[in-house]
Amino acid sequence: MTVILGSDGKPTTPSTGDHHITGTLPFMAGDLLKTPEDRATFQLTYPTIPTYHLYRHDLESFFYILVWAATCYDLKTGRRLSLPPNSPLIDWSDTAKLTRAMLMKALTIRLMDQLENDIRAEWKGLWADWIEPLFLLFEEGLRCSAAARRRGNIDDFTTGGGLLTFEKFMATIKVTPRNFDTKK
């Protein structure tokens, strides 16, 4: 499942072919929710584009964790709450319908409007400062990634046109990573 990147950011190891789904479904990147059959079809259509776990998938997962926490976690009591009725997050968890879960993670303005209605009051600041800016980053980055996939451009596919990187993610939330030297 792990892929080693060279200094140029390109994969140095091929996909292992081990494409089982691992992770916590509500937090998994949409790309990783493809069935084995969908991945095989994808690979036939786009043979140069990887189907393995990419670093941007981890960033996307963290975004979903933020959305989930802002909807279902009571900061005052430190307790997880049930999902609000009719929340789009319910579909993110449906293991019987992976395709539906993948479709429900399409980051659209409509989805964000639905999610914002369910955000707990104590999370509104995080919604404005982190979740909305990250939504815009992922919306554009995933669009660029899809366009790059159609062109067969592996570099732009893996990084969402250079938008879905750790550096861009941290800049979007206006946080400087500790002990992070961009010159190394």
PDB file of C-alpha atoms in Angstrom:
ATOM      1  CA  MET A   1       0.000   0.000   0.000  1.00  0.00           C
ATOM      2  CA  THR A   2       2.917   2.351   0.625  1.00  0.00           C
ATOM      3  CA  VAL A   3       4.664   4.013  -2.284  1.00  0.00           C
ATOM      4  CA  ILE A   4       8.101   5.581  -2.022  1.00  0.00           C
ATOM      5  CA  LEU A   5       8.506   8.949  -3.733  1.00  0.00           C
ATOM      6  CA  GLY A   6      11.794  10.103  -5.214  1.00  0.00           C
ATOM      7  CA  SER A   7      13.256  13.587  -4.750  1.00  0.00           C
ATOM      8  CA  ASP A   8      11.257  14.688  -7.793  1.00  0.00           C
ATOM      9  CA  GLY A   9       8.011  13.605  -6.070  1.00  0.00           C
ATOM     10  CA  LYS A  10       7.394  10.754  -8.535  1.00  0.00           C
ATOM     11  CA  PRO A  11       6.765   7.186  -7.359  1.00  0.00           C
ATOM     12  CA  THR A  12       9.897   5.015  -7.317  1.00  0.00           C
ATOM     13  CA  THR A  13       8.052   1.795  -6.539  1.00  0.00           C
ATOM     14  CA  PRO A  14       5.222   0.254  -8.512  1.00  0.00           C
ATOM     15  CA  SER A  15       1.834  -0.482  -7.049  1.00  0.00           C
ATOM     16  CA  THR A  16       1.893  -3.834  -5.299  1.00  0.00           C
ATOM     17  CA  GLY A  17      -1.428  -4.883  -6.743  1.00  0.00           C
ATOM     18  CA  ASP A  18      -2.698  -5.281  -3.189  1.00  0.00           C
ATOM     19  CA  HIS A  19      -5.815  -3.169  -3.488  1.00  0.00           C
ATOM     20  CA  HIS A  20      -7.941  -4.137  -0.520  1.00  0.00           C
ATOM     21  CA  ILE A  21      -9.713  -1.304   1.236  1.00  0.00           C
ATOM     22  CA  THR A  22      -8.331  -0.399   4.645  1.00  0.00           C
ATOM     23  CA  GLY A  23      -9.287   2.520   6.820  1.00  0.00           C
ATOM     24  CA  THR A  24     -12.278   3.994   8.549  1.00  0.00           C
ATOM     25  CA  LEU A  25     -14.891   4.410   5.847  1.00  0.00           C
ATOM     26  CA  PRO A  26     -16.256   7.871   6.734  1.00  0.00           C
ATOM     27  CA  PHE A  27     -12.745   9.300   6.642  1.00  0.00           C
ATOM     28  CA  MET A  28     -11.382   7.545   3.555  1.00  0.00           C
ATOM     29  CA  ALA A  29     -10.565   9.571   0.449  1.00  0.00           C
ATOM     30  CA  GLY A  30     -13.160   9.162  -2.269  1.00  0.00           C
ATOM     31  CA  ASP A  31     -10.625   7.702  -4.730  1.00  0.00           C
ATOM     32  CA  LEU A  32      -9.962   4.815  -2.345  1.00  0.00           C
ATOM     33  CA  LEU A  33     -13.602   3.743  -2.242  1.00  0.00           C
ATOM     34  CA  LYS A  34     -13.517   2.184  -5.686  1.00  0.00           C
ATOM     35  CA  THR A  35     -14.413  -1.489  -5.812  1.00  0.00           C
ATOM     36  CA  PRO A  36     -11.748  -3.877  -7.178  1.00  0.00           C
ATOM     37  CA  GLU A  37     -13.759  -4.052 -10.409  1.00  0.00           C
ATOM     38  CA  ASP A  38     -13.869  -0.248 -10.698  1.00  0.00           C
ATOM     39  CA  ARG A  39     -10.113  -0.064 -10.068  1.00  0.00           C
ATOM     40  CA  ALA A  40      -9.463  -2.666 -12.792  1.00  0.00           C
ATOM     41  CA  THR A  41     -11.589  -0.716 -15.279  1.00  0.00           C
ATOM     42  CA  PHE A  42      -9.866   2.506 -14.230  1.00  0.00           C
ATOM     43  CA  GLN A  43      -6.436   0.925 -14.781  1.00  0.00           C
ATOM     44  CA  LEU A  44      -7.431  -0.281 -18.261  1.00  0.00           C
ATOM     45  CA  THR A  45      -8.701   3.166 -19.194  1.00  0.00           C
ATOM     46  CA  TYR A  46      -5.825   5.095 -17.606  1.00  0.00           C
ATOM     47  CA  PRO A  47      -2.864   2.677 -17.523  1.00  0.00           C
ATOM     48  CA  THR A  48      -0.290   5.303 -16.469  1.00  0.00           C
ATOM     49  CA  ILE A  49      -2.313   6.653 -13.552  1.00  0.00           C
ATOM     50  CA  PRO A  50      -1.726   5.007 -10.154  1.00  0.00           C
ATOM     51  CA  THR A  51      -4.524   3.330  -8.226  1.00  0.00           C
ATOM     52  CA  TYR A  52      -2.544   3.103  -4.993  1.00  0.00           C
ATOM     53  CA  HIS A  53      -2.758   5.219  -1.849  1.00  0.00           C
ATOM     54  CA  LEU A  54      -1.369   8.710  -2.385  1.00  0.00           C
ATOM     55  CA  TYR A  55      -0.241  11.288   0.163  1.00  0.00           C
ATOM     56  CA  ARG A  56      -3.119  13.556  -0.890  1.00  0.00           C
ATOM     57  CA  HIS A  57      -5.502  10.825   0.268  1.00  0.00           C
ATOM     58  CA  ASP A  58      -4.212  11.313   3.834  1.00  0.00           C
ATOM     59  CA  LEU A  59      -4.828  15.068   3.579  1.00  0.00           C
ATOM     60  CA  GLU A  60      -8.331  14.433   2.263  1.00  0.00           C
ATOM     61  CA  SER A  61      -8.979  12.018   5.126  1.00  0.00           C
ATOM     62  CA  PHE A  62      -7.941  14.636   7.671  1.00  0.00           C
ATOM     63  CA  PHE A  63     -10.420  17.048   6.066  1.00  0.00           C
ATOM     64  CA  TYR A  64     -13.210  14.478   6.508  1.00  0.00           C
ATOM     65  CA  ILE A  65     -12.216  13.957  10.148  1.00  0.00           C
ATOM     66  CA  LEU A  66     -12.552  17.715  10.747  1.00  0.00           C
ATOM     67  CA  VAL A  67     -16.020  17.754   9.164  1.00  0.00           C
ATOM     68  CA  TRP A  68     -17.092  14.716  11.190  1.00  0.00           C
ATOM     69  CA  ALA A  69     -15.772  16.116  14.471  1.00  0.00           C
ATOM     70  CA  ALA A  70     -17.439  19.485  13.883  1.00  0.00           C
ATOM     71  CA  THR A  71     -20.732  17.668  13.366  1.00  0.00           C
ATOM     72  CA  CYS A  72     -20.578  14.882  15.946  1.00  0.00           C
ATOM     73  CA  TYR A  73     -18.259  15.857  18.764  1.00  0.00           C
ATOM     74  CA  ASP A  74     -19.315  17.834  21.822  1.00  0.00           C
ATOM     75  CA  LEU A  75     -16.251  19.746  22.989  1.00  0.00           C
ATOM     76  CA  LYS A  76     -17.764  20.603  26.369  1.00  0.00           C
ATOM     77  CA  THR A  77     -18.484  17.017  27.391  1.00  0.00           C
ATOM     78  CA  GLY A  78     -15.794  15.332  25.303  1.00  0.00           C
ATOM     79  CA  ARG A  79     -18.380  12.953  23.878  1.00  0.00           C
ATOM     80  CA  ARG A  80     -19.237  11.711  20.429  1.00  0.00           C
ATOM     81  CA  LEU A  81     -22.831  12.425  19.442  1.00  0.00           C
ATOM     82  CA  SER A  82     -25.097  10.683  16.981  1.00  0.00           C
ATOM     83  CA  LEU A  83     -25.204  11.960  13.445  1.00  0.00           C
ATOM     84  CA  PRO A  84     -27.971  14.471  12.806  1.00  0.00           C
ATOM     85  CA  PRO A  85     -30.959  12.993  10.943  1.00  0.00           C
ATOM     86  CA  ASN A  86     -30.588  13.163   7.139  1.00  0.00           C
ATOM     87  CA  SER A  87     -26.925  14.156   7.414  1.00  0.00           C
ATOM     88  CA  PRO A  88     -24.856  13.452   4.288  1.00  0.00           C
ATOM     89  CA  LEU A  89     -22.347  11.886   6.680  1.00  0.00           C
ATOM     90  CA  ILE A  90     -24.679   8.905   7.064  1.00  0.00           C
ATOM     91  CA  ASP A  91     -23.927   7.920   3.456  1.00  0.00           C
ATOM     92  CA  TRP A  92     -20.182   8.300   4.098  1.00  0.00           C
ATOM     93  CA  SER A  93     -20.473   5.321   6.474  1.00  0.00           C
ATOM     94  CA  ASP A  94     -22.553   2.895   4.416  1.00  0.00           C
ATOM     95  CA  THR A  95     -20.273  -0.073   3.739  1.00  0.00           C
ATOM     96  CA  ALA A  96     -22.985  -1.794   1.710  1.00  0.00           C
ATOM     97  CA  LYS A  97     -22.995   1.081  -0.779  1.00  0.00           C
ATOM     98  CA  LEU A  98     -19.377   2.072  -1.468  1.00  0.00           C
ATOM     99  CA  THR A  99     -20.300   3.746  -4.736  1.00  0.00           C
ATOM    100  CA  ARG A 100     -22.866   5.895  -2.925  1.00  0.00           C
ATOM    101  CA  ALA A 101     -20.278   6.778  -0.250  1.00  0.00           C
ATOM    102  CA  MET A 102     -17.841   7.778  -2.992  1.00  0.00           C
ATOM    103  CA  LEU A 103     -20.462   9.913  -4.751  1.00  0.00           C
ATOM    104  CA  MET A 104     -21.486  11.595  -1.492  1.00  0.00           C
ATOM    105  CA  LYS A 105     -17.887  12.708  -1.008  1.00  0.00           C
ATOM    106  CA  ALA A 106     -17.977  14.724  -4.224  1.00  0.00           C
ATOM    107  CA  LEU A 107     -17.144  18.102  -2.737  1.00  0.00           C
ATOM    108  CA  THR A 108     -19.876  20.375  -3.996  1.00  0.00           C
ATOM    109  CA  ILE A 109     -21.296  23.645  -2.752  1.00  0.00           C
ATOM    110  CA  ARG A 110     -24.584  21.842  -2.086  1.00  0.00           C
ATOM    111  CA  LEU A 111     -22.838  19.249   0.106  1.00  0.00           C
ATOM    112  CA  MET A 112     -21.011  21.948   2.051  1.00  0.00           C
ATOM    113  CA  ASP A 113     -24.255  23.854   2.597  1.00  0.00           C
ATOM    114  CA  GLN A 114     -25.872  20.670   3.945  1.00  0.00           C
ATOM    115  CA  LEU A 115     -22.916  19.962   6.211  1.00  0.00           C
ATOM    116  CA  GLU A 116     -22.740  23.525   7.505  1.00  0.00           C
ATOM    117  CA  ASN A 117     -26.322  23.278   8.713  1.00  0.00           C
ATOM    118  CA  ASP A 118     -25.267  20.440  11.043  1.00  0.00           C
ATOM    119  CA  ILE A 119     -22.096  22.012  12.464  1.00  0.00           C
ATOM    120  CA  ARG A 120     -22.171  22.366  16.236  1.00  0.00           C
ATOM    121  CA  ALA A 121     -21.973  25.926  17.566  1.00  0.00           C
ATOM    122  CA  GLU A 122     -18.611  25.436  19.282  1.00  0.00           C
ATOM    123  CA  TRP A 123     -17.062  24.406  15.942  1.00  0.00           C
ATOM    124  CA  LYS A 124     -18.245  27.409  13.870  1.00  0.00           C
ATOM    125  CA  GLY A 125     -14.837  29.133  14.153  1.00  0.00           C
ATOM    126  CA  LEU A 126     -13.031  26.041  12.883  1.00  0.00           C
ATOM    127  CA  TRP A 127     -15.577  25.755  10.093  1.00  0.00           C
ATOM    128  CA  ALA A 128     -14.798  29.293   8.921  1.00  0.00           C
ATOM    129  CA  ASP A 129     -11.026  29.179   9.487  1.00  0.00           C
ATOM    130  CA  TRP A 130     -10.168  25.643   8.350  1.00  0.00           C
ATOM    131  CA  ILE A 131     -13.015  23.604   6.901  1.00  0.00           C
ATOM    132  CA  GLU A 132     -14.315  26.100   4.330  1.00  0.00           C
ATOM    133  CA  PRO A 133     -10.829  27.053   3.060  1.00  0.00           C
ATOM    134  CA  LEU A 134      -9.865  23.372   2.887  1.00  0.00           C
ATOM    135  CA  PHE A 135     -13.079  22.616   1.025  1.00  0.00           C
ATOM    136  CA  LEU A 136     -12.087  25.183  -1.618  1.00  0.00           C
ATOM    137  CA  LEU A 137      -8.582  23.713  -1.799  1.00  0.00           C
ATOM    138  CA  PHE A 138      -9.886  20.153  -2.255  1.00  0.00           C
ATOM    139  CA  GLU A 139     -12.642  21.199  -4.650  1.00  0.00           C
ATOM    140  CA  GLU A 140     -10.060  22.754  -6.989  1.00  0.00           C
ATOM    141  CA  GLY A 141      -7.337  20.168  -6.356  1.00  0.00           C
ATOM    142  CA  LEU A 142      -9.622  17.206  -7.045  1.00  0.00           C
ATOM    143  CA  ARG A 143     -10.896  18.931 -10.198  1.00  0.00           C
ATOM    144  CA  CYS A 144      -7.284  19.384 -11.350  1.00  0.00           C
ATOM    145  CA  SER A 145      -6.523  15.770 -10.473  1.00  0.00           C
ATOM    146  CA  ALA A 146      -9.470  14.529 -12.544  1.00  0.00           C
ATOM    147  CA  ALA A 147      -8.380  16.665 -15.511  1.00  0.00           C
ATOM    148  CA  ALA A 148      -4.815  15.369 -15.176  1.00  0.00           C
ATOM    149  CA  ARG A 149      -6.131  11.794 -15.083  1.00  0.00           C
ATOM    150  CA  ARG A 150      -7.882  12.345 -18.416  1.00  0.00           C
ATOM    151  CA  ARG A 151      -4.637  13.726 -19.887  1.00  0.00           C
ATOM    152  CA  GLY A 152      -2.531  10.912 -18.392  1.00  0.00           C
ATOM    153  CA  ASN A 153      -0.439  13.387 -16.371  1.00  0.00           C
ATOM    154  CA  ILE A 154       0.716  11.390 -13.342  1.00  0.00           C
ATOM    155  CA  ASP A 155       2.371  14.342 -11.570  1.00  0.00           C
ATOM    156  CA  ASP A 156      -0.696  16.569 -11.581  1.00  0.00           C
ATOM    157  CA  PHE A 157      -2.926  13.581 -10.806  1.00  0.00           C
ATOM    158  CA  THR A 158      -0.999  12.714  -7.647  1.00  0.00           C
ATOM    159  CA  THR A 159      -0.874  16.301  -6.327  1.00  0.00           C
ATOM    160  CA  GLY A 160      -4.078  17.778  -7.715  1.00  0.00           C
ATOM    161  CA  GLY A 161      -2.156  20.134  -9.971  1.00  0.00           C
ATOM    162  CA  GLY A 162       0.250  20.952  -7.141  1.00  0.00           C
ATOM    163  CA  LEU A 163      -2.586  22.033  -4.824  1.00  0.00           C
ATOM    164  CA  LEU A 164      -2.920  18.912  -2.674  1.00  0.00           C
ATOM    165  CA  THR A 165       0.419  18.946  -0.915  1.00  0.00           C
ATOM    166  CA  PHE A 166       1.296  19.209   2.768  1.00  0.00           C
ATOM    167  CA  GLU A 167       2.685  22.705   2.230  1.00  0.00           C
ATOM    168  CA  LYS A 168      -0.494  23.985   0.512  1.00  0.00           C
ATOM    169  CA  PHE A 169      -2.704  22.251   3.083  1.00  0.00           C
ATOM    170  CA  MET A 170      -0.881  23.910   5.991  1.00  0.00           C
ATOM    171  CA  ALA A 171      -0.800  27.300   4.245  1.00  0.00           C
ATOM    172  CA  THR A 172      -4.557  27.045   3.684  1.00  0.00           C
ATOM    173  CA  ILE A 173      -5.221  26.636   7.403  1.00  0.00           C
ATOM    174  CA  LYS A 174      -2.561  29.274   8.167  1.00  0.00           C
ATOM    175  CA  VAL A 175      -0.465  26.980  10.352  1.00  0.00           C
ATOM    176  CA  THR A 176       3.302  26.747  10.226  1.00  0.00           C
ATOM    177  CA  PRO A 177       4.397  23.180  10.882  1.00  0.00           C
ATOM    178  CA  ARG A 178       6.837  22.701  13.736  1.00  0.00           C
ATOM    179  CA  ASN A 179      10.334  21.638  12.733  1.00  0.00           C
ATOM    180  CA  PHE A 180       9.495  21.920   9.048  1.00  0.00           C
ATOM    181  CA  ASP A 181      12.236  23.216   6.779  1.00  0.00           C
ATOM    182  CA  THR A 182      11.053  23.631   3.179  1.00  0.00           C
ATOM    183  CA  LYS A 183      14.649  24.060   1.982  1.00  0.00           C
ATOM    184  CA  LYS A 184      15.644  20.444   2.786  1.00  0.00           C
TER     185      LYS A 184
END
